[in-house]
Amino acid sequence: MERFGIPVRIVGDFDFYEYGKGVWATRATTIPSVKIETLGIRALRISGSLKPTTAFLRIVGKYASKNVVYLNKSSGLSFLKGSVIQGVCGDMRGYVVVRTENDILGCGMCKEGSLISQIPKKYRPDSSWI
Amino acid sequence: MKIEAYKDIIPDFEEFRRIMATPQPYWMRVNTLKISEKDLIARLENKGFRFERYRDWNAYMIVESPVKHPGATFEHSLGYYYIQDFASMIPPIVLKPRKGERILDMAAAPGSKTTQIAAMVDDSATIVANDIRDDRIRALAGNVERVGATSVIITRGDARAKRFGMTFDRILLDAPCTGEGVVRKTPRKREPDLREHIKFSKMQMRMVENAYRHLKDGGVMVYSTCTYNPLENEHVVQYAVDEVGFVPLQIDIDIPYERGVREWRERSFEGIWDKVIRVYPHRINTGGMFIALLKK
Ligand SMILES: C[S@@+](CC[C@H](N)C(=O)[O-])C[C@H]1O[C@@H](n2cnc3c(N)ncnc32)[C@H](O)[C@@H]1O
């Protein structure tokens, strides 16, 4: 979260646990001593490197001050649909928080100047949405 | 049972029957973990939605929707609101969860009430949400993630027997039931018969016993169902009081409701019928709900 300049007072509200292929963020204070299915919300995926999840960025991303890409409404929609957006990354590289003026859209990746959408399928809009 | 079987216990039965034949409107709740009510309502009204708010509550009847299903919006995908019947919002309100508490939702999927509880405590509690079915747990996990409720821990198990390894300040048992109160939303081919009511009733009693085991002394449980048959409602609560050791509490809530059923087919529910409440569809155009508040 340092990468995004999210203040410690925000991140400090959560406890982070590594299990399975992820790091989970929770505000629960007692963890039951039985097998659990989920523990709060997955904040990072571990697959070689650490990748922030869209779901967690949608919670804390509004506090990000670094590595943030602002999109207008129409490129925001293309981003959600999974398109590559050109000309918005500047000199940023790696994972970024992608947002519009009002909404945190989720996780993107800046690579060679292109913004590549990391929005999981379940959050991609259907053509019937308004 | 056929809905006619409840003629003597449901007041204004003709009006009840009339409303049951009409489609049930959608209700929704703003997810205050992510956005303020004012901002979201303005955004959705801009898109062509029209709402009727219940008093000053975070409960909005959708009277006009520009899309067929009111969840087909970006705002919904961003987790800014939750489509949930008004009647289904009542059990968490009666439960009154507080910040910092340990709360168990024993039959939680798909998570309408779990996510409502998380919003009520501002995501600052320990909320264990349990269900038995894998597919429904996936839906629950999806909703928890969408609304951003990090205080929720999901477990899978049989609410009749599962040991959670801890005790709780509050428990919600929104029990599996024959669902007579949701037929306006999900029509079905035939009514449940007596055998099914009895089968569910027995299952509910086992769940009540397990809830008692997991409640700390002085803790409270809300028992709710979305069905009308007293065998799954007053009868289960009577058992909870007479056989399990719960104490029934008066419910203090400002909505139109009916008291419980006093007698049903030679069973009498003295001592609890005037504490439990029934929410009927023909009062403010909702589904049906039964709610009891019990203390250990
Ligand atoms: C009335 S629904 C719960 C609705 C949920 N509380 C909500 O507000 O979204 C009942 C749930 O009980 C679950 N269930 C059925 N039998 C169960 C059992 N033995 N143990 C735990 N859950 C069970 C079902 O899978 C179903 O999701």
XYZ file of C-alpha atoms and ligand atoms in Angstrom:
453
model
C 0.000 0.000 0.000
C 3.066 2.191 0.372
C 3.309 2.165 -3.387
C 0.043 4.136 -3.493
C 0.853 6.470 -0.618
C -2.141 5.229 1.365
C -1.639 6.616 4.899
C -0.711 4.236 7.703
C -3.748 5.351 9.708
C -5.967 3.853 6.972
C -4.022 0.662 6.380
C -3.550 0.253 10.137
C -7.297 -0.274 10.519
C -6.904 -3.719 8.984
C -5.129 -6.876 9.997
C -3.484 -8.747 7.156
C -3.214 -12.513 6.992
C -1.493 -14.606 4.413
C -3.215 -17.800 3.461
C -3.877 -19.702 0.289
C -2.800 -17.640 -2.660
C -3.524 -14.351 -1.057
C -3.141 -11.782 1.634
C -6.465 -11.033 3.267
C -7.491 -7.805 4.972
C -9.940 -7.853 7.838
C -11.281 -5.646 10.580
C -12.523 -8.629 12.559
C -10.717 -8.823 15.887
C -11.388 -12.441 16.840
C -10.627 -15.194 14.401
C -12.549 -18.397 15.146
C -10.359 -21.438 15.628
C -12.163 -23.450 12.958
C -11.712 -23.879 9.235
C -12.777 -20.738 7.446
C -13.715 -20.022 3.854
C -12.845 -16.342 3.702
C -11.259 -13.910 6.152
C -12.401 -10.422 5.296
C -11.488 -9.471 1.748
C -8.558 -10.580 -0.339
C -6.247 -7.566 -0.609
C -3.356 -9.049 -2.575
C -2.912 -12.013 -4.825
C 0.335 -13.905 -4.663
C 1.380 -15.241 -8.022
C 5.110 -14.732 -8.217
C 4.670 -11.069 -7.387
C 2.081 -9.358 -5.211
C -0.873 -7.925 -7.049
C -3.412 -5.655 -5.356
C -7.040 -6.684 -5.855
C -9.705 -4.465 -7.342
C -12.003 -5.279 -4.408
C -9.534 -3.951 -1.821
C -8.530 -0.915 -3.867
C -12.223 -0.065 -4.048
C -12.098 0.239 -0.248
C -8.828 2.080 0.350
C -8.027 3.478 -3.118
C -9.656 6.820 -2.403
C -6.807 7.573 0.005
C -4.112 6.879 -2.582
C -1.820 9.777 -3.455
C 0.736 8.043 -5.697
C 0.463 5.824 -8.739
C -3.100 6.913 -9.390
C -4.533 7.212 -12.880
C -7.528 9.494 -13.382
C -9.854 8.688 -16.272
C -12.821 10.530 -17.672
C -16.191 8.787 -17.765
C -15.894 7.257 -21.203
C -12.356 5.905 -20.833
C -13.368 4.702 -17.358
C -16.062 2.619 -18.990
C -13.630 1.195 -21.560
C -11.228 0.390 -18.742
C -13.936 -1.478 -16.826
C -14.719 -3.423 -19.971
C -11.109 -4.544 -20.158
C -9.718 -2.294 -22.907
C -6.153 -1.012 -23.025
C -6.046 2.771 -22.626
C -3.249 4.804 -24.175
C -1.735 8.063 -23.065
C -2.781 8.110 -19.401
C 0.152 6.478 -17.625
C 2.749 9.261 -17.974
C 5.924 7.829 -16.495
C 4.151 5.450 -14.104
C 5.002 1.778 -14.271
C 3.490 -1.254 -12.573
C 0.223 -1.473 -10.652
C -1.879 1.656 -10.340
C -5.139 2.712 -8.729
C -7.547 3.645 -11.499
C -10.315 6.095 -10.756
C -12.685 8.642 -12.160
C -13.555 11.853 -10.389
C -16.087 10.101 -8.131
C -15.386 6.388 -8.216
C -12.485 4.036 -7.620
C -12.657 1.625 -10.544
C -9.938 -0.767 -9.433
C -6.543 -2.075 -10.322
C -4.668 -1.317 -13.534
C -1.172 -1.938 -14.799
C 0.974 0.601 -16.596
C 3.293 -1.033 -19.065
C 5.235 0.826 -21.722
C 2.855 3.726 -21.503
C -0.352 1.683 -21.827
C -2.896 1.162 -19.081
C -3.924 -2.481 -18.975
C -7.112 -3.299 -17.136
C -6.858 -5.798 -14.265
C -10.594 -5.760 -13.579
C -11.780 -9.302 -12.874
C -14.566 -10.671 -15.032
C -17.189 -10.450 -12.296
C -16.786 -6.666 -12.197
C -16.835 -6.117 -15.941
C -20.002 -4.356 -17.041
C -22.711 -5.987 -19.061
C -23.959 -4.083 -22.098
C -27.396 -3.685 -20.502
C -26.048 -1.727 -17.507
C -26.662 1.941 -17.099
C -50.094 -25.061 3.281
C -52.565 -23.295 1.089
C -52.614 -19.645 1.940
C -56.338 -20.008 2.874
C -55.232 -22.064 5.872
C -53.979 -18.804 7.413
C -57.260 -16.943 7.029
C -57.809 -16.839 10.763
C -54.366 -15.648 11.707
C -53.655 -13.052 9.029
C -55.625 -9.858 9.634
C -57.366 -8.143 6.708
C -57.072 -11.378 4.818
C -58.829 -10.140 1.668
C -56.385 -7.269 1.381
C -53.542 -9.693 2.045
C -54.775 -11.956 -0.740
C -55.156 -9.028 -3.102
C -51.595 -7.811 -2.550
C -50.223 -11.348 -2.846
C -51.524 -11.393 -6.412
C -49.536 -8.262 -7.313
C -45.819 -8.249 -8.095
C -43.600 -7.346 -5.171
C -41.738 -4.068 -5.580
C -37.967 -4.022 -5.114
C -36.541 -2.326 -2.065
C -32.971 -1.295 -1.553
C -30.550 -0.145 1.073
C -27.654 2.235 0.468
C -24.313 0.688 1.421
C -23.091 3.401 3.752
C -19.687 1.696 3.982
C -19.021 3.111 0.529
C -21.245 6.106 -0.155
C -23.684 8.453 1.569
C -27.415 7.984 1.070
C -27.747 11.493 -0.318
C -25.048 11.041 -2.963
C -26.229 7.661 -4.170
C -29.899 8.584 -4.337
C -29.043 11.715 -6.341
C -26.949 9.662 -8.763
C -29.618 7.041 -9.280
C -32.383 9.632 -9.615
C -30.289 11.260 -12.303
C -30.346 7.965 -14.162
C -34.144 7.809 -14.007
C -34.795 5.878 -10.786
C -37.611 7.005 -8.502
C -37.774 5.994 -4.859
C -40.164 6.063 -1.955
C -38.183 6.191 1.245
C -39.535 4.564 4.405
C -39.585 7.442 6.916
C -35.993 8.602 7.399
C -34.679 5.049 7.246
C -32.062 3.700 4.917
C -34.800 1.734 3.115
C -36.059 2.787 -0.291
C -38.874 1.295 -2.317
C -37.988 1.448 -5.995
C -41.071 2.856 -7.697
C -39.492 3.452 -11.091
C -36.448 1.801 -12.590
C -34.959 2.597 -15.997
C -33.549 -0.950 -16.169
C -35.401 -4.228 -15.885
C -33.464 -5.386 -12.855
C -32.551 -2.471 -10.557
C -29.167 -4.059 -9.877
C -28.029 -3.585 -13.493
C -26.040 -0.417 -12.827
C -22.401 0.576 -12.320
C -23.270 1.824 -8.878
C -24.496 -1.633 -7.924
C -21.349 -3.285 -9.226
C -19.290 -0.772 -7.237
C -21.101 -1.962 -4.115
C -22.968 1.281 -3.441
C -26.311 -0.386 -2.756
C -27.958 -3.693 -1.993
C -31.326 -4.846 -3.290
C -33.131 -6.185 -0.233
C -36.755 -6.438 0.717
C -37.845 -4.100 3.516
C -39.134 -7.015 5.611
C -35.740 -8.683 5.359
C -34.084 -5.570 6.816
C -36.016 -5.921 10.070
C -34.154 -8.838 11.761
C -30.770 -7.000 11.813
C -32.504 -3.842 13.074
C -34.025 -5.863 15.912
C -30.641 -7.505 16.588
C -29.062 -4.048 17.167
C -25.431 -5.039 16.560
C -22.800 -2.722 18.043
C -19.245 -1.912 17.120
C -16.641 -4.232 18.558
C -19.051 -7.091 19.194
C -18.800 -10.704 18.105
C -21.748 -11.554 15.923
C -22.769 -14.852 14.354
C -25.069 -15.136 11.339
C -25.817 -18.864 11.269
C -27.563 -19.220 7.905
C -26.198 -16.249 6.082
C -26.175 -16.743 2.316
C -26.555 -14.799 0.082
C -25.696 -12.180 2.680
C -28.413 -9.516 2.660
C -28.495 -9.421 6.423
C -24.768 -10.077 6.919
C -23.866 -7.063 4.805
C -26.535 -4.980 6.518
C -25.052 -5.864 9.913
C -21.560 -4.978 8.641
C -22.838 -1.573 7.530
C -24.656 -1.012 10.839
C -21.383 -1.475 12.782
C -19.365 0.465 10.226
C -17.328 -2.646 9.430
C -15.968 -2.634 12.998
C -16.916 -5.948 14.587
C -16.287 -9.649 14.179
C -19.033 -11.071 12.014
C -18.974 -14.809 11.405
C -21.269 -15.670 8.492
C -22.046 -19.346 8.050
C -23.964 -21.370 5.489
C -24.073 -24.979 4.426
C -24.192 -24.734 0.647
C -21.119 -24.124 -1.473
C -22.922 -22.347 -4.288
C -24.668 -20.050 -1.850
C -21.411 -19.393 0.013
C -19.921 -18.204 -3.262
C -22.810 -15.764 -3.651
C -22.313 -14.660 -0.040
C -18.582 -14.120 -0.563
C -19.325 -12.179 -3.742
C -21.705 -9.847 -1.934
C -19.390 -9.362 1.036
C -16.593 -8.427 -1.345
C -18.775 -6.142 -3.447
C -19.928 -4.089 -0.469
C -16.444 -4.055 1.073
C -17.293 -5.693 4.410
C -13.879 -6.762 5.693
C -15.212 -7.612 9.152
C -16.948 -10.708 7.788
C -15.461 -14.187 8.170
C -17.233 -16.907 6.217
C -17.514 -20.488 7.448
C -19.239 -23.521 5.990
C -21.168 -25.939 8.149
C -24.445 -27.307 9.379
C -25.964 -24.747 11.725
C -27.515 -27.586 13.719
C -24.194 -29.025 14.793
C -21.283 -26.828 13.810
C -18.894 -25.742 16.535
C -17.560 -22.259 15.907
C -14.823 -22.370 18.525
C -15.937 -19.149 20.222
C -18.985 -17.509 21.793
C -20.869 -14.478 20.529
C -22.533 -11.346 21.869
C -25.330 -11.577 19.294
C -26.599 -14.262 16.988
C -28.878 -13.990 14.004
C -30.632 -17.209 13.081
C -32.424 -16.384 9.850
C -33.480 -19.955 9.493
C -34.053 -22.013 6.369
C -37.815 -22.340 6.044
C -40.646 -23.101 3.643
C -40.540 -19.511 2.399
C -44.250 -18.729 2.205
C -43.429 -15.058 2.698
C -41.356 -14.759 -0.467
C -43.749 -16.276 -3.013
C -44.563 -12.855 -4.467
C -40.908 -12.618 -5.439
C -40.286 -16.264 -6.282
C -43.532 -17.927 -7.365
C -43.652 -21.693 -7.008
C -45.594 -24.589 -8.407
C -47.093 -25.943 -5.197
C -47.482 -25.050 -1.569
C -45.412 -26.819 1.095
C -47.339 -29.582 2.862
C -47.542 -30.367 6.550
C -44.635 -32.791 6.342
C -42.355 -30.072 5.058
C -43.427 -27.632 7.759
C -42.648 -30.282 10.360
C -39.317 -31.146 8.766
C -38.206 -27.504 8.814
C -39.572 -26.991 12.294
C -37.386 -29.797 13.631
C -34.343 -28.483 11.819
C -34.980 -24.995 13.209
C -35.193 -26.350 16.759
C -31.790 -28.017 16.404
C -30.359 -24.727 15.134
C -31.849 -22.849 18.080
C -30.143 -25.294 20.463
C -26.822 -24.764 18.744
C -27.290 -21.004 18.837
C -27.790 -21.189 22.606
C -24.505 -23.068 22.966
C -22.653 -20.312 21.147
C -24.217 -17.332 22.858
C -22.481 -15.794 25.839
C -24.543 -15.345 28.995
C -26.722 -12.284 28.590
C -26.270 -12.373 24.822
C -29.226 -12.038 22.475
C -30.449 -13.935 19.467
C -32.856 -12.923 16.749
C -34.786 -15.819 15.283
C -36.428 -15.028 11.960
C -38.067 -16.776 9.033
C -39.787 -15.693 5.867
C -42.732 -18.029 6.286
C -46.207 -17.909 7.863
C -46.753 -21.323 9.355
C -46.716 -21.176 13.186
C -44.963 -24.561 13.296
C -41.831 -22.847 11.965
C -42.346 -19.712 13.998
C -44.163 -19.461 17.332
C -43.770 -23.197 17.907
C -39.984 -22.991 17.520
C -39.788 -19.945 19.798
C -41.957 -21.666 22.404
C -39.516 -24.571 22.293
C -36.571 -22.174 22.606
C -38.116 -20.774 25.779
C -39.547 -23.928 27.376
C -36.869 -26.447 26.490
C -33.681 -24.581 25.638
C -33.655 -21.813 28.228
C -34.072 -18.631 26.214
C -36.006 -15.678 27.605
C -38.292 -13.870 25.154
C -37.851 -10.103 24.926
C -40.271 -7.446 23.756
C -39.363 -6.001 20.355
C -39.339 -2.245 20.131
C -39.634 -1.157 16.520
C -41.562 1.514 14.714
C -43.094 -0.273 11.736
C -46.556 -1.688 11.071
C -46.545 -5.253 12.385
C -48.816 -7.854 13.949
C -48.268 -9.756 17.168
C -47.664 -13.490 16.984
C -50.255 -16.227 16.769
C -51.730 -17.216 20.129
C -53.107 -20.615 19.204
C -52.730 -22.876 16.252
C -54.206 -26.353 15.749
C -54.462 -27.171 19.405
C -51.123 -25.651 20.274
C -51.031 -22.614 22.486
C -48.183 -20.130 22.553
C -48.916 -18.414 25.853
C -45.912 -16.514 27.126
C -44.365 -15.784 23.755
C -47.112 -14.878 21.262
C -47.295 -11.266 22.403
C -43.520 -10.759 22.185
C -42.821 -12.013 18.675
C -43.809 -10.022 15.606
C -45.095 -10.730 12.120
C -44.545 -8.419 9.172
C -47.131 -8.913 6.437
C -46.937 -7.942 2.758
C -50.131 -5.873 2.744
C -48.920 -3.301 5.274
C -46.199 -1.476 3.364
C -45.893 -3.631 0.265
C -43.103 -6.036 1.171
C -42.545 -9.745 1.646
C -43.510 -11.506 4.864
C -41.311 -12.037 7.919
C -41.506 -13.497 11.419
C -39.141 -12.151 14.074
C -38.402 -13.074 17.694
C -35.865 -11.559 20.081
C -34.476 -13.950 22.689
C -31.982 -13.611 25.502
C -29.720 -16.188 27.098
C -33.517 -17.835 4.562
S -31.997 -18.253 3.786
C -30.898 -17.071 4.498
C -30.967 -15.688 3.916
C -29.868 -14.786 4.422
N -29.891 -14.721 5.885
C -29.941 -13.403 3.841
O -30.486 -12.514 4.494
O -29.423 -13.165 2.744
C -31.544 -19.730 4.598
C -30.141 -20.239 4.322
O -29.923 -21.378 5.163
C -29.016 -22.229 4.510
N -29.118 -23.531 5.161
C -29.994 -24.545 4.937
N -29.753 -25.573 5.758
C -28.710 -25.203 6.549
C -27.985 -25.835 7.593
N -28.316 -27.055 8.030
N -26.955 -25.164 8.147
C -26.603 -23.920 7.726
N -27.277 -23.276 6.756
C -28.304 -23.902 6.168
C -29.446 -22.170 3.063
O -28.375 -22.554 2.210
C -29.863 -20.700 2.909
O -28.810 -19.962 2.374
